[in-house]
Amino acid sequence: MYAVFKRELFSLLNSLMAYITIGVFLMATGLLLWFFPDTSILEYGYAELNGFFSLAPFLFMFLIPAITMRSFAEERREGTYVLLATRPLTDWQIILGKYFACFALIVFALVPTLIYYYSVYKLGFPEGNIDSGAAVGSYLGLLLLGAAFVSIGIFASSITKNQVVAFAVSVFICFITYNGFDAMSQVFSLQYFESILLNLSVNEHYQSISRGVLDSRDLVYFITFMLFFLGLTRLVIGGRKW
């Protein structure tokens, strides 16, 4: 699995697409947090990063599918997956190797955003007047959210040879799982389905972790969510004759 991880990570780092998507993510968050008056922290006047943590999931819906869309789709299109599948590797080793490589790139994209926390920490009055616990919880929530979206992207890439189709399918599933269940729960308000749909919503569990309280139910949800889509990926590539 480590060999697949290293191969996939180096392939991503040698791809211009990875740098473009990460650059767009950082530029978008930077402009919205510091320059645009309607969303600027300087205009808002409070030492908190709620704007960033509310914006990042929607940028992830496009950033992560752009990174994961080539995972299996490109290998299938170029016929190189056959060479990979004939090596002494199990399906799970291949899937997890690609999964962790894409997730590592998401971590690389989040590391530069720590400058936002440092800036708000220094600008606060008095200095350090920021809820660090909530910030740590929100970053943990973003990592779990990124891991969940990567599992969706890997699955979407495994069902098609076309990277554009994989990107579109991944964005759609990410949007439905993040926002769709919340919207449907309001349709079924005051009914039994409301609580079920809210419990299935990624946004509900992400917001719960972002409050700075780590609940085992949220962790179990994200782990189950990732295993579900990775399991679907295993069924797709395991049941196909390449």
PDB file of C-alpha atoms in Angstrom:
ATOM      1  CA  MET A   1       0.000   0.000   0.000  1.00  0.00           C
ATOM      2  CA  TYR A   2       2.873   2.368   0.767  1.00  0.00           C
ATOM      3  CA  ALA A   3       4.267   1.858  -2.748  1.00  0.00           C
ATOM      4  CA  VAL A   4       0.887   2.794  -4.257  1.00  0.00           C
ATOM      5  CA  PHE A   5       0.593   5.750  -1.871  1.00  0.00           C
ATOM      6  CA  LYS A   6       4.044   7.074  -2.795  1.00  0.00           C
ATOM      7  CA  ARG A   7       3.444   6.559  -6.528  1.00  0.00           C
ATOM      8  CA  GLU A   8       0.069   8.303  -6.395  1.00  0.00           C
ATOM      9  CA  LEU A   9       1.290  11.187  -4.240  1.00  0.00           C
ATOM     10  CA  PHE A  10       4.275  11.876  -6.491  1.00  0.00           C
ATOM     11  CA  SER A  11       1.963  11.696  -9.495  1.00  0.00           C
ATOM     12  CA  LEU A  12      -0.337  14.285  -7.905  1.00  0.00           C
ATOM     13  CA  LEU A  13       2.555  16.544  -6.941  1.00  0.00           C
ATOM     14  CA  ASN A  14       3.852  16.392 -10.516  1.00  0.00           C
ATOM     15  CA  SER A  15       0.435  17.372 -11.839  1.00  0.00           C
ATOM     16  CA  LEU A  16      -0.338  21.008 -12.575  1.00  0.00           C
ATOM     17  CA  MET A  17      -3.994  20.383 -11.683  1.00  0.00           C
ATOM     18  CA  ALA A  18      -3.124  19.794  -8.015  1.00  0.00           C
ATOM     19  CA  TYR A  19      -1.284  23.101  -7.694  1.00  0.00           C
ATOM     20  CA  ILE A  20      -4.001  24.994  -9.560  1.00  0.00           C
ATOM     21  CA  THR A  21      -6.800  23.633  -7.352  1.00  0.00           C
ATOM     22  CA  ILE A  22      -4.864  24.263  -4.126  1.00  0.00           C
ATOM     23  CA  GLY A  23      -3.909  27.747  -5.350  1.00  0.00           C
ATOM     24  CA  VAL A  24      -7.535  28.558  -6.189  1.00  0.00           C
ATOM     25  CA  PHE A  25      -8.629  27.302  -2.754  1.00  0.00           C
ATOM     26  CA  LEU A  26      -6.095  29.463  -0.917  1.00  0.00           C
ATOM     27  CA  MET A  27      -6.771  32.494  -3.099  1.00  0.00           C
ATOM     28  CA  ALA A  28     -10.538  32.209  -2.657  1.00  0.00           C
ATOM     29  CA  THR A  29     -10.342  31.863   1.129  1.00  0.00           C
ATOM     30  CA  GLY A  30      -7.797  34.680   1.373  1.00  0.00           C
ATOM     31  CA  LEU A  31      -9.844  37.113  -0.697  1.00  0.00           C
ATOM     32  CA  LEU A  32     -13.095  36.312   1.088  1.00  0.00           C
ATOM     33  CA  LEU A  33     -11.561  36.524   4.558  1.00  0.00           C
ATOM     34  CA  TRP A  34      -9.425  39.631   4.174  1.00  0.00           C
ATOM     35  CA  PHE A  35     -10.421  41.703   1.134  1.00  0.00           C
ATOM     36  CA  PHE A  36     -14.130  41.472   0.275  1.00  0.00           C
ATOM     37  CA  PRO A  37     -15.998  43.866   2.601  1.00  0.00           C
ATOM     38  CA  ASP A  38     -19.065  41.659   3.083  1.00  0.00           C
ATOM     39  CA  THR A  39     -17.032  38.719   4.432  1.00  0.00           C
ATOM     40  CA  SER A  40     -13.811  40.372   5.670  1.00  0.00           C
ATOM     41  CA  ILE A  41     -12.692  39.577   9.217  1.00  0.00           C
ATOM     42  CA  LEU A  42     -11.332  43.134   9.493  1.00  0.00           C
ATOM     43  CA  GLU A  43     -14.761  44.570   8.714  1.00  0.00           C
ATOM     44  CA  TYR A  44     -16.526  42.060  10.955  1.00  0.00           C
ATOM     45  CA  GLY A  45     -14.421  43.141  13.925  1.00  0.00           C
ATOM     46  CA  TYR A  46     -14.493  39.892  15.938  1.00  0.00           C
ATOM     47  CA  ALA A  47     -11.502  37.611  16.529  1.00  0.00           C
ATOM     48  CA  GLU A  48     -12.939  34.400  15.123  1.00  0.00           C
ATOM     49  CA  LEU A  49     -12.651  32.237  12.008  1.00  0.00           C
ATOM     50  CA  ASN A  50     -16.268  31.182  11.627  1.00  0.00           C
ATOM     51  CA  GLY A  51     -16.358  32.680   8.135  1.00  0.00           C
ATOM     52  CA  PHE A  52     -13.467  30.505   6.971  1.00  0.00           C
ATOM     53  CA  PHE A  53     -14.881  27.314   8.463  1.00  0.00           C
ATOM     54  CA  SER A  54     -18.299  28.031   6.925  1.00  0.00           C
ATOM     55  CA  LEU A  55     -16.798  28.725   3.496  1.00  0.00           C
ATOM     56  CA  ALA A  56     -14.236  25.898   3.333  1.00  0.00           C
ATOM     57  CA  PRO A  57     -16.752  22.996   2.967  1.00  0.00           C
ATOM     58  CA  PHE A  58     -18.241  24.555  -0.183  1.00  0.00           C
ATOM     59  CA  LEU A  59     -14.769  25.044  -1.670  1.00  0.00           C
ATOM     60  CA  PHE A  60     -13.957  21.433  -0.718  1.00  0.00           C
ATOM     61  CA  MET A  61     -16.909  20.319  -2.864  1.00  0.00           C
ATOM     62  CA  PHE A  62     -14.932  21.436  -5.919  1.00  0.00           C
ATOM     63  CA  LEU A  63     -11.332  21.162  -4.710  1.00  0.00           C
ATOM     64  CA  ILE A  64     -11.482  17.520  -3.652  1.00  0.00           C
ATOM     65  CA  PRO A  65     -13.290  16.137  -6.749  1.00  0.00           C
ATOM     66  CA  ALA A  66     -10.713  17.960  -8.907  1.00  0.00           C
ATOM     67  CA  ILE A  67      -7.935  16.105  -7.064  1.00  0.00           C
ATOM     68  CA  THR A  68      -9.577  12.671  -6.906  1.00  0.00           C
ATOM     69  CA  MET A  69     -11.132  12.548 -10.385  1.00  0.00           C
ATOM     70  CA  ARG A  70      -7.998  11.101 -11.958  1.00  0.00           C
ATOM     71  CA  SER A  71      -7.429   8.354  -9.357  1.00  0.00           C
ATOM     72  CA  PHE A  72      -9.048   5.463 -11.239  1.00  0.00           C
ATOM     73  CA  ALA A  73     -10.532   7.215 -14.286  1.00  0.00           C
ATOM     74  CA  GLU A  74      -7.163   8.116 -15.789  1.00  0.00           C
ATOM     75  CA  GLU A  75      -5.747   4.651 -15.107  1.00  0.00           C
ATOM     76  CA  ARG A  76      -8.719   3.058 -16.847  1.00  0.00           C
ATOM     77  CA  ARG A  77      -8.543   5.437 -19.809  1.00  0.00           C
ATOM     78  CA  GLU A  78      -4.821   4.855 -20.354  1.00  0.00           C
ATOM     79  CA  GLY A  79      -5.001   1.136 -19.574  1.00  0.00           C
ATOM     80  CA  THR A  80      -2.373   1.316 -16.819  1.00  0.00           C
ATOM     81  CA  TYR A  81      -4.668  -0.112 -14.156  1.00  0.00           C
ATOM     82  CA  VAL A  82      -4.215  -3.580 -15.639  1.00  0.00           C
ATOM     83  CA  LEU A  83      -0.495  -3.367 -14.842  1.00  0.00           C
ATOM     84  CA  LEU A  84      -1.288  -2.231 -11.299  1.00  0.00           C
ATOM     85  CA  ALA A  85      -3.896  -4.961 -10.770  1.00  0.00           C
ATOM     86  CA  THR A  86      -1.483  -7.717 -11.852  1.00  0.00           C
ATOM     87  CA  ARG A  87       1.018  -6.756  -9.169  1.00  0.00           C
ATOM     88  CA  PRO A  88       0.937  -8.616  -5.819  1.00  0.00           C
ATOM     89  CA  LEU A  89      -1.509  -6.083  -4.369  1.00  0.00           C
ATOM     90  CA  THR A  90      -4.992  -6.521  -2.993  1.00  0.00           C
ATOM     91  CA  ASP A  91      -7.866  -4.267  -4.055  1.00  0.00           C
ATOM     92  CA  TRP A  92      -7.890  -2.665  -0.607  1.00  0.00           C
ATOM     93  CA  GLN A  93      -4.179  -1.843  -0.802  1.00  0.00           C
ATOM     94  CA  ILE A  94      -4.711  -0.098  -4.135  1.00  0.00           C
ATOM     95  CA  ILE A  95      -7.787   1.790  -2.915  1.00  0.00           C
ATOM     96  CA  LEU A  96      -6.256   2.872   0.391  1.00  0.00           C
ATOM     97  CA  GLY A  97      -2.978   3.856  -1.257  1.00  0.00           C
ATOM     98  CA  LYS A  98      -4.823   6.200  -3.615  1.00  0.00           C
ATOM     99  CA  TYR A  99      -7.134   7.374  -0.844  1.00  0.00           C
ATOM    100  CA  PHE A 100      -4.369   8.401   1.565  1.00  0.00           C
ATOM    101  CA  ALA A 101      -2.389  10.094  -1.230  1.00  0.00           C
ATOM    102  CA  CYS A 102      -5.371  12.314  -2.075  1.00  0.00           C
ATOM    103  CA  PHE A 103      -6.032  12.972   1.614  1.00  0.00           C
ATOM    104  CA  ALA A 104      -2.380  13.970   2.134  1.00  0.00           C
ATOM    105  CA  LEU A 105      -2.801  16.602  -0.574  1.00  0.00           C
ATOM    106  CA  ILE A 106      -5.840  17.988   1.261  1.00  0.00           C
ATOM    107  CA  VAL A 107      -3.715  18.274   4.415  1.00  0.00           C
ATOM    108  CA  PHE A 108      -1.082  20.149   2.376  1.00  0.00           C
ATOM    109  CA  ALA A 109      -3.810  22.557   1.221  1.00  0.00           C
ATOM    110  CA  LEU A 110      -4.963  23.236   4.807  1.00  0.00           C
ATOM    111  CA  VAL A 111      -1.522  23.801   6.347  1.00  0.00           C
ATOM    112  CA  PRO A 112      -1.040  27.313   4.811  1.00  0.00           C
ATOM    113  CA  THR A 113      -4.418  28.375   6.232  1.00  0.00           C
ATOM    114  CA  LEU A 114      -2.914  28.218   9.736  1.00  0.00           C
ATOM    115  CA  ILE A 115      -1.620  31.706   8.951  1.00  0.00           C
ATOM    116  CA  TYR A 116      -5.246  32.861   9.258  1.00  0.00           C
ATOM    117  CA  TYR A 117      -5.408  31.606  12.826  1.00  0.00           C
ATOM    118  CA  TYR A 118      -2.052  33.204  13.661  1.00  0.00           C
ATOM    119  CA  SER A 119      -3.111  36.516  12.113  1.00  0.00           C
ATOM    120  CA  VAL A 120      -6.381  36.645  14.052  1.00  0.00           C
ATOM    121  CA  TYR A 121      -4.522  35.586  17.216  1.00  0.00           C
ATOM    122  CA  LYS A 122      -2.117  38.529  16.846  1.00  0.00           C
ATOM    123  CA  LEU A 123      -4.782  41.045  15.760  1.00  0.00           C
ATOM    124  CA  GLY A 124      -7.156  40.232  18.602  1.00  0.00           C
ATOM    125  CA  PHE A 125      -7.586  42.755  21.403  1.00  0.00           C
ATOM    126  CA  PRO A 126      -6.095  41.828  23.738  1.00  0.00           C
ATOM    127  CA  GLU A 127      -3.626  39.661  21.803  1.00  0.00           C
ATOM    128  CA  GLY A 128      -4.663  35.999  21.836  1.00  0.00           C
ATOM    129  CA  ASN A 129      -8.362  36.815  22.269  1.00  0.00           C
ATOM    130  CA  ILE A 130      -9.567  33.911  20.139  1.00  0.00           C
ATOM    131  CA  ASP A 131     -11.336  30.677  21.028  1.00  0.00           C
ATOM    132  CA  SER A 132      -8.499  28.248  20.289  1.00  0.00           C
ATOM    133  CA  GLY A 133     -10.586  25.227  21.307  1.00  0.00           C
ATOM    134  CA  ALA A 134     -13.224  26.013  18.710  1.00  0.00           C
ATOM    135  CA  ALA A 135     -10.509  26.608  16.082  1.00  0.00           C
ATOM    136  CA  VAL A 136      -8.874  23.242  16.804  1.00  0.00           C
ATOM    137  CA  GLY A 137     -12.263  21.517  16.688  1.00  0.00           C
ATOM    138  CA  SER A 138     -13.098  23.226  13.403  1.00  0.00           C
ATOM    139  CA  TYR A 139      -9.798  22.162  11.833  1.00  0.00           C
ATOM    140  CA  LEU A 140     -10.422  18.604  13.000  1.00  0.00           C
ATOM    141  CA  GLY A 141     -13.904  18.840  11.480  1.00  0.00           C
ATOM    142  CA  LEU A 142     -12.404  20.055   8.188  1.00  0.00           C
ATOM    143  CA  LEU A 143      -9.973  17.119   8.141  1.00  0.00           C
ATOM    144  CA  LEU A 144     -12.797  14.640   8.739  1.00  0.00           C
ATOM    145  CA  LEU A 145     -14.945  16.390   6.146  1.00  0.00           C
ATOM    146  CA  GLY A 146     -12.062  16.280   3.676  1.00  0.00           C
ATOM    147  CA  ALA A 147     -11.548  12.574   4.369  1.00  0.00           C
ATOM    148  CA  ALA A 148     -15.256  11.925   3.745  1.00  0.00           C
ATOM    149  CA  PHE A 149     -15.255  13.891   0.471  1.00  0.00           C
ATOM    150  CA  VAL A 150     -12.093  12.075  -0.684  1.00  0.00           C
ATOM    151  CA  SER A 151     -13.870   8.725  -0.231  1.00  0.00           C
ATOM    152  CA  ILE A 152     -16.706  10.051  -2.411  1.00  0.00           C
ATOM    153  CA  GLY A 153     -14.228  11.258  -5.036  1.00  0.00           C
ATOM    154  CA  ILE A 154     -12.410   7.910  -5.125  1.00  0.00           C
ATOM    155  CA  PHE A 155     -15.726   6.110  -5.603  1.00  0.00           C
ATOM    156  CA  ALA A 156     -16.842   8.490  -8.385  1.00  0.00           C
ATOM    157  CA  SER A 157     -13.514   8.016 -10.179  1.00  0.00           C
ATOM    158  CA  SER A 158     -13.856   4.228 -10.054  1.00  0.00           C
ATOM    159  CA  ILE A 159     -17.161   4.107 -11.944  1.00  0.00           C
ATOM    160  CA  THR A 160     -16.091   5.894 -15.135  1.00  0.00           C
ATOM    161  CA  LYS A 161     -13.169   6.395 -17.507  1.00  0.00           C
ATOM    162  CA  ASN A 162     -14.011  10.066 -18.022  1.00  0.00           C
ATOM    163  CA  GLN A 163     -12.444  12.451 -15.502  1.00  0.00           C
ATOM    164  CA  VAL A 164     -15.029  15.175 -16.169  1.00  0.00           C
ATOM    165  CA  VAL A 165     -17.863  12.736 -15.429  1.00  0.00           C
ATOM    166  CA  ALA A 166     -16.054  11.607 -12.261  1.00  0.00           C
ATOM    167  CA  PHE A 167     -15.699  15.258 -11.196  1.00  0.00           C
ATOM    168  CA  ALA A 168     -19.385  16.021 -11.832  1.00  0.00           C
ATOM    169  CA  VAL A 169     -20.630  12.895 -10.030  1.00  0.00           C
ATOM    170  CA  SER A 170     -18.369  13.581  -7.072  1.00  0.00           C
ATOM    171  CA  VAL A 171     -19.496  17.223  -6.749  1.00  0.00           C
ATOM    172  CA  PHE A 172     -23.134  16.135  -6.905  1.00  0.00           C
ATOM    173  CA  ILE A 173     -22.769  13.454  -4.209  1.00  0.00           C
ATOM    174  CA  CYS A 174     -20.748  15.811  -1.982  1.00  0.00           C
ATOM    175  CA  PHE A 175     -23.441  18.473  -2.270  1.00  0.00           C
ATOM    176  CA  ILE A 176     -26.286  16.040  -1.565  1.00  0.00           C
ATOM    177  CA  THR A 177     -24.604  14.521   1.482  1.00  0.00           C
ATOM    178  CA  TYR A 178     -23.576  17.923   2.866  1.00  0.00           C
ATOM    179  CA  ASN A 179     -26.609  20.088   2.109  1.00  0.00           C
ATOM    180  CA  GLY A 180     -29.258  17.823   0.618  1.00  0.00           C
ATOM    181  CA  PHE A 181     -30.267  15.996   3.785  1.00  0.00           C
ATOM    182  CA  ASP A 182     -30.616  19.295   5.664  1.00  0.00           C
ATOM    183  CA  ALA A 183     -32.932  20.647   2.962  1.00  0.00           C
ATOM    184  CA  MET A 184     -35.003  17.449   2.900  1.00  0.00           C
ATOM    185  CA  SER A 185     -35.303  17.455   6.707  1.00  0.00           C
ATOM    186  CA  GLN A 186     -37.108  20.804   6.499  1.00  0.00           C
ATOM    187  CA  VAL A 187     -39.551  19.353   3.997  1.00  0.00           C
ATOM    188  CA  PHE A 188     -40.337  16.609   6.509  1.00  0.00           C
ATOM    189  CA  SER A 189     -40.400  18.991   9.491  1.00  0.00           C
ATOM    190  CA  LEU A 190     -42.300  17.843  12.589  1.00  0.00           C
ATOM    191  CA  GLN A 191     -42.236  14.322  11.240  1.00  0.00           C
ATOM    192  CA  TYR A 192     -40.245  11.223  12.123  1.00  0.00           C
ATOM    193  CA  PHE A 193     -38.027  11.574   9.034  1.00  0.00           C
ATOM    194  CA  GLU A 194     -36.608  14.918  10.172  1.00  0.00           C
ATOM    195  CA  SER A 195     -34.315  13.478  12.855  1.00  0.00           C
ATOM    196  CA  ILE A 196     -33.232  10.613  10.594  1.00  0.00           C
ATOM    197  CA  LEU A 197     -32.272  12.954   7.753  1.00  0.00           C
ATOM    198  CA  LEU A 198     -30.416  15.293  10.116  1.00  0.00           C
ATOM    199  CA  ASN A 199     -28.432  12.353  11.502  1.00  0.00           C
ATOM    200  CA  LEU A 200     -27.453  11.416   7.937  1.00  0.00           C
ATOM    201  CA  SER A 201     -26.316  14.962   7.110  1.00  0.00           C
ATOM    202  CA  VAL A 202     -22.558  15.562   6.903  1.00  0.00           C
ATOM    203  CA  ASN A 203     -23.122  19.230   7.736  1.00  0.00           C
ATOM    204  CA  GLU A 204     -24.858  18.383  11.013  1.00  0.00           C
ATOM    205  CA  HIS A 205     -21.897  16.346  12.277  1.00  0.00           C
ATOM    206  CA  TYR A 206     -19.342  18.833  10.907  1.00  0.00           C
ATOM    207  CA  GLN A 207     -21.039  21.688  12.779  1.00  0.00           C
ATOM    208  CA  SER A 208     -21.123  19.572  15.928  1.00  0.00           C
ATOM    209  CA  ILE A 209     -17.339  19.033  15.859  1.00  0.00           C
ATOM    210  CA  SER A 210     -16.729  22.690  14.924  1.00  0.00           C
ATOM    211  CA  ARG A 211     -18.174  23.775  18.263  1.00  0.00           C
ATOM    212  CA  GLY A 212     -15.020  22.408  19.885  1.00  0.00           C
ATOM    213  CA  VAL A 213     -16.670  19.369  21.485  1.00  0.00           C
ATOM    214  CA  LEU A 214     -15.481  15.988  20.194  1.00  0.00           C
ATOM    215  CA  ASP A 215     -18.373  13.545  20.345  1.00  0.00           C
ATOM    216  CA  SER A 216     -17.775   9.849  19.675  1.00  0.00           C
ATOM    217  CA  ARG A 217     -21.014   9.755  17.634  1.00  0.00           C
ATOM    218  CA  ASP A 218     -19.558  12.246  15.165  1.00  0.00           C
ATOM    219  CA  LEU A 219     -16.346  10.247  14.839  1.00  0.00           C
ATOM    220  CA  VAL A 220     -18.283   7.019  14.307  1.00  0.00           C
ATOM    221  CA  TYR A 221     -20.402   8.753  11.671  1.00  0.00           C
ATOM    222  CA  PHE A 222     -17.428   9.995   9.634  1.00  0.00           C
ATOM    223  CA  ILE A 223     -15.580   6.676   9.896  1.00  0.00           C
ATOM    224  CA  THR A 224     -18.713   4.788   8.802  1.00  0.00           C
ATOM    225  CA  PHE A 225     -19.261   7.284   5.982  1.00  0.00           C
ATOM    226  CA  MET A 226     -15.712   6.796   4.660  1.00  0.00           C
ATOM    227  CA  LEU A 227     -15.854   3.009   4.944  1.00  0.00           C
ATOM    228  CA  PHE A 228     -19.196   2.968   3.115  1.00  0.00           C
ATOM    229  CA  PHE A 229     -17.893   4.754   0.024  1.00  0.00           C
ATOM    230  CA  LEU A 230     -14.564   2.939   0.079  1.00  0.00           C
ATOM    231  CA  GLY A 231     -16.533  -0.320   0.316  1.00  0.00           C
ATOM    232  CA  LEU A 232     -18.568   0.715  -2.727  1.00  0.00           C
ATOM    233  CA  THR A 233     -15.302   1.413  -4.552  1.00  0.00           C
ATOM    234  CA  ARG A 234     -14.082  -2.072  -3.629  1.00  0.00           C
ATOM    235  CA  LEU A 235     -17.280  -3.577  -5.042  1.00  0.00           C
ATOM    236  CA  VAL A 236     -16.878  -1.605  -8.281  1.00  0.00           C
ATOM    237  CA  ILE A 237     -13.267  -2.463  -9.021  1.00  0.00           C
ATOM    238  CA  GLY A 238     -13.521  -5.976  -7.578  1.00  0.00           C
ATOM    239  CA  GLY A 239     -16.490  -6.882  -9.762  1.00  0.00           C
ATOM    240  CA  ARG A 240     -15.141  -5.466 -13.030  1.00  0.00           C
ATOM    241  CA  LYS A 241     -13.009  -7.286 -15.575  1.00  0.00           C
ATOM    242  CA  TRP A 242     -10.413  -4.734 -16.530  1.00  0.00           C
TER     243      TRP A 242
END
